[in-house]
PDB file of C-alpha atoms in Angstrom:
ATOM      1  CA  ILE A   1     106.202 118.021  91.818  1.00  0.00           C
ATOM      2  CA  LYS A   2     108.328 120.404  89.569  1.00  0.00           C
ATOM      3  CA  ASP A   3     107.789 124.150  88.978  1.00  0.00           C
ATOM      4  CA  SER A   4     104.328 124.264  90.012  1.00  0.00           C
ATOM      5  CA  SER A   5     102.855 126.292  92.672  1.00  0.00           C
ATOM      6  CA  ASN A   6      99.859 124.932  94.937  1.00  0.00           C
ATOM      7  CA  ALA A   7      99.904 121.701  92.941  1.00  0.00           C
ATOM      8  CA  SER A   8      99.277 118.241  94.746  1.00  0.00           C
ATOM      9  CA  ILE A   9      99.911 114.301  94.396  1.00  0.00           C
ATOM     10  CA  ILE A  10      97.821 112.508  96.579  1.00  0.00           C
ATOM     11  CA  SER A  11      98.924 108.835  97.008  1.00  0.00           C
ATOM     12  CA  GLY A  12      99.486 106.487  93.783  1.00  0.00           C
ATOM     13  CA  GLY A  13     102.953 106.130  92.199  1.00  0.00           C
ATOM     14  CA  LYS A  14     105.400 107.709  89.656  1.00  0.00           C
ATOM     15  CA  ASN A  15     102.836 110.455  88.937  1.00  0.00           C
ATOM     16  CA  THR A  16     104.043 113.670  88.033  1.00  0.00           C
ATOM     17  CA  ILE A  17     103.076 117.333  87.766  1.00  0.00           C
ATOM     18  CA  SER A  18     105.386 119.880  86.197  1.00  0.00           C
ATOM     19  CA  ILE A  19     106.182 122.902  84.244  1.00  0.00           C
ATOM     20  CA  ASN A  20     103.789 125.626  85.706  1.00  0.00           C
ATOM     21  CA  SER A  21     100.854 123.222  86.052  1.00  0.00           C
ATOM     22  CA  SER A  22      99.653 125.229  89.011  1.00  0.00           C
ATOM     23  CA  TYR A  23      96.692 124.638  91.188  1.00  0.00           C
ATOM     24  CA  SER A  24      96.691 121.131  89.354  1.00  0.00           C
ATOM     25  CA  THR A  25      96.044 117.432  91.346  1.00  0.00           C
ATOM     26  CA  ILE A  26      96.856 113.773  90.672  1.00  0.00           C
ATOM     27  CA  ILE A  27      94.928 111.551  93.248  1.00  0.00           C
ATOM     28  CA  GLY A  28      96.066 107.929  93.143  1.00  0.00           C
ATOM     29  CA  GLY A  29      96.866 105.869  89.937  1.00  0.00           C
ATOM     30  CA  ILE A  30     100.247 105.241  88.448  1.00  0.00           C
ATOM     31  CA  TYR A  31     102.160 106.990  85.372  1.00  0.00           C
ATOM     32  CA  ASN A  32      99.873 109.801  85.269  1.00  0.00           C
ATOM     33  CA  THR A  33     101.271 113.100  84.157  1.00  0.00           C
ATOM     34  CA  ILE A  34      99.877 116.820  84.015  1.00  0.00           C
ATOM     35  CA  THR A  35     102.357 119.074  82.472  1.00  0.00           C
ATOM     36  CA  ASN A  36     103.034 122.262  80.437  1.00  0.00           C
ATOM     37  CA  THR A  37     100.997 124.731  81.977  1.00  0.00           C
ATOM     38  CA  ALA A  38      97.876 122.719  82.549  1.00  0.00           C
ATOM     39  CA  GLN A  39      96.576 124.705  85.202  1.00  0.00           C
ATOM     40  CA  PHE A  40      93.482 123.881  87.455  1.00  0.00           C
ATOM     41  CA  SER A  41      93.225 120.381  85.999  1.00  0.00           C
ATOM     42  CA  SER A  42      93.094 117.011  87.735  1.00  0.00           C
ATOM     43  CA  ILE A  43      93.676 113.311  86.909  1.00  0.00           C
ATOM     44  CA  ILE A  44      91.790 111.078  89.519  1.00  0.00           C
ATOM     45  CA  GLY A  45      92.858 107.242  89.398  1.00  0.00           C
ATOM     46  CA  GLY A  46      93.900 105.191  86.361  1.00  0.00           C
ATOM     47  CA  SER A  47      97.332 104.808  84.844  1.00  0.00           C
ATOM     48  CA  GLY A  48      99.306 106.569  81.881  1.00  0.00           C
ATOM     49  CA  ASN A  49      96.746 109.355  81.566  1.00  0.00           C
ATOM     50  CA  THR A  50      98.032 112.907  80.239  1.00  0.00           C
ATOM     51  CA  ILE A  51      96.603 116.212  80.590  1.00  0.00           C
ATOM     52  CA  ASN A  52      99.508 118.471  78.602  1.00  0.00           C
ATOM     53  CA  SER A  53      98.751 122.087  78.260  1.00  0.00           C
ATOM     54  CA  TYR A  54      94.968 121.940  78.779  1.00  0.00           C
ATOM     55  CA  ASP A  55      93.415 124.048  81.535  1.00  0.00           C
ATOM     56  CA  ARG A  56      90.373 122.885  83.936  1.00  0.00           C
ATOM     57  CA  SER A  57      90.318 119.533  82.458  1.00  0.00           C
ATOM     58  CA  VAL A  58      89.923 116.123  84.417  1.00  0.00           C
ATOM     59  CA  ILE A  59      90.438 112.530  83.309  1.00  0.00           C
ATOM     60  CA  LEU A  60      88.623 110.111  85.635  1.00  0.00           C
ATOM     61  CA  GLY A  61      90.151 106.665  85.766  1.00  0.00           C
ATOM     62  CA  GLY A  62      90.817 104.848  82.537  1.00  0.00           C
ATOM     63  CA  SER A  63      94.185 103.999  80.982  1.00  0.00           C
ATOM     64  CA  GLY A  64      96.133 106.015  78.075  1.00  0.00           C
ATOM     65  CA  LEU A  65      93.644 108.563  78.054  1.00  0.00           C
ATOM     66  CA  THR A  66      94.839 112.154  76.865  1.00  0.00           C
ATOM     67  CA  SER A  67      93.097 115.256  77.203  1.00  0.00           C
ATOM     68  CA  ASN A  68      92.881 117.584  74.098  1.00  0.00           C
ATOM     69  CA  TYR A  69      90.763 120.527  75.077  1.00  0.00           C
ATOM     70  CA  ASP A  70      90.474 123.148  77.912  1.00  0.00           C
ATOM     71  CA  GLU A  71      87.350 122.246  80.392  1.00  0.00           C
ATOM     72  CA  GLU A  72      87.249 118.772  79.141  1.00  0.00           C
ATOM     73  CA  VAL A  73      86.233 115.680  81.111  1.00  0.00           C
ATOM     74  CA  LEU A  74      87.330 112.181  80.059  1.00  0.00           C
ATOM     75  CA  VAL A  75      86.080 109.190  81.518  1.00  0.00           C
ATOM     76  CA  PRO A  76      86.276 105.757  79.924  1.00  0.00           C
ATOM     77  CA  ASN A  77      82.655 104.430  80.661  1.00  0.00           C
ATOM     78  CA  LEU A  78      79.922 106.400  82.177  1.00  0.00           C
ATOM     79  CA  THR A  79      76.950 104.964  83.960  1.00  0.00           C
ATOM     80  CA  ILE A  80      73.954 107.105  84.815  1.00  0.00           C
ATOM     81  CA  ALA A  81      72.443 105.773  88.134  1.00  0.00           C
ATOM     82  CA  ASN A  82      68.509 105.386  88.386  1.00  0.00           C
ATOM     83  CA  TYR A  83      68.666 105.753  84.280  1.00  0.00           C
ATOM     84  CA  SER A  84      65.416 103.530  84.265  1.00  0.00           C
ATOM     85  CA  SER A  85      63.525 105.887  86.178  1.00  0.00           C
ATOM     86  CA  LEU A  86      64.430 108.936  83.807  1.00  0.00           C
ATOM     87  CA  ASN A  87      62.095 107.511  81.304  1.00  0.00           C
ATOM     88  CA  TYR A  88      59.955 110.660  79.583  1.00  0.00           C
ATOM     89  CA  ALA A  89      58.186 111.328  76.470  1.00  0.00           C
ATOM     90  CA  ASP A  90      59.672 114.939  75.785  1.00  0.00           C
ATOM     91  CA  ASP A  91      61.107 117.885  77.475  1.00  0.00           C
ATOM     92  CA  THR A  92      58.076 119.233  78.782  1.00  0.00           C
ATOM     93  CA  ALA A  93      57.272 116.004  80.755  1.00  0.00           C
ATOM     94  CA  ALA A  94      60.876 115.496  81.926  1.00  0.00           C
ATOM     95  CA  ALA A  95      60.531 119.116  83.279  1.00  0.00           C
ATOM     96  CA  ALA A  96      57.515 118.036  85.125  1.00  0.00           C
ATOM     97  CA  GLY A  97      59.213 114.804  86.528  1.00  0.00           C
ATOM     98  CA  GLY A  98      61.814 117.359  88.173  1.00  0.00           C
ATOM     99  CA  ILE A  99      64.564 117.025  85.399  1.00  0.00           C
ATOM    100  CA  ILE A 100      66.498 120.278  85.321  1.00  0.00           C
ATOM    101  CA  LEU A 101      68.063 121.923  82.125  1.00  0.00           C
ATOM    102  CA  GLY A 102      70.937 120.295  80.791  1.00  0.00           C
ATOM    103  CA  GLN A 103      70.161 116.997  82.647  1.00  0.00           C
ATOM    104  CA  VAL A 104      69.950 113.698  80.577  1.00  0.00           C
ATOM    105  CA  TYR A 105      66.824 111.496  80.641  1.00  0.00           C
ATOM    106  CA  HIS A 106      65.603 109.045  77.872  1.00  0.00           C
ATOM    107  CA  ASN A 107      62.439 108.358  75.917  1.00  0.00           C
ATOM    108  CA  ASN A 108      62.230 104.581  75.606  1.00  0.00           C
ATOM    109  CA  GLY A 109      65.733 103.984  75.541  1.00  0.00           C
ATOM    110  CA  ALA A 110      66.959 107.067  73.590  1.00  0.00           C
ATOM    111  CA  LEU A 111      69.278 109.347  75.458  1.00  0.00           C
ATOM    112  CA  ARG A 112      68.037 113.170  75.535  1.00  0.00           C
ATOM    113  CA  ILE A 113      69.460 116.050  77.220  1.00  0.00           C
ATOM    114  CA  ARG A 114      66.633 118.531  78.519  1.00  0.00           C
ATOM    115  CA  ILE A 115      66.960 121.949  76.815  1.00  0.00           C
ATOM    116  CA  VAL A 116      63.733 123.579  77.022  1.00  0.00           C
TER     117      VAL A 116
END
C-alpha cells in the first residue's frame, strides 16, 4: 500500500493499492491493482484485475478484468440462486410473489427486472 489512507490488502500475493486510493480494499487473489485515486473500491479474489481511477467500483473474482466506470460491479459469471422458482408472467404477478422493485425474475426463461 503506497500513498493511500485507510486502504487495506487482506491476504493474497503481489496485490497493490497506490496513489491516493483511500478507503479501498483488496481481499485475496494475486496481481490485483487499485490505483490513481480509485477511492472506496474493492477487488475480491481473482488475478490481474485492475481498478484505475474509478470510485466505488468492485471486481469479484475473474482474471484480467478492468473497471471502466464509477460505481461499476464486474463479475465474470453471475449465477442467480433459486432462479427456477422466480417464474412470473409479469411485474404484477412478480410483485404478488414477493419480488421487490429492481429484483430479477423470469417469464419462462426470459430474464426480466421488476420495474412496476
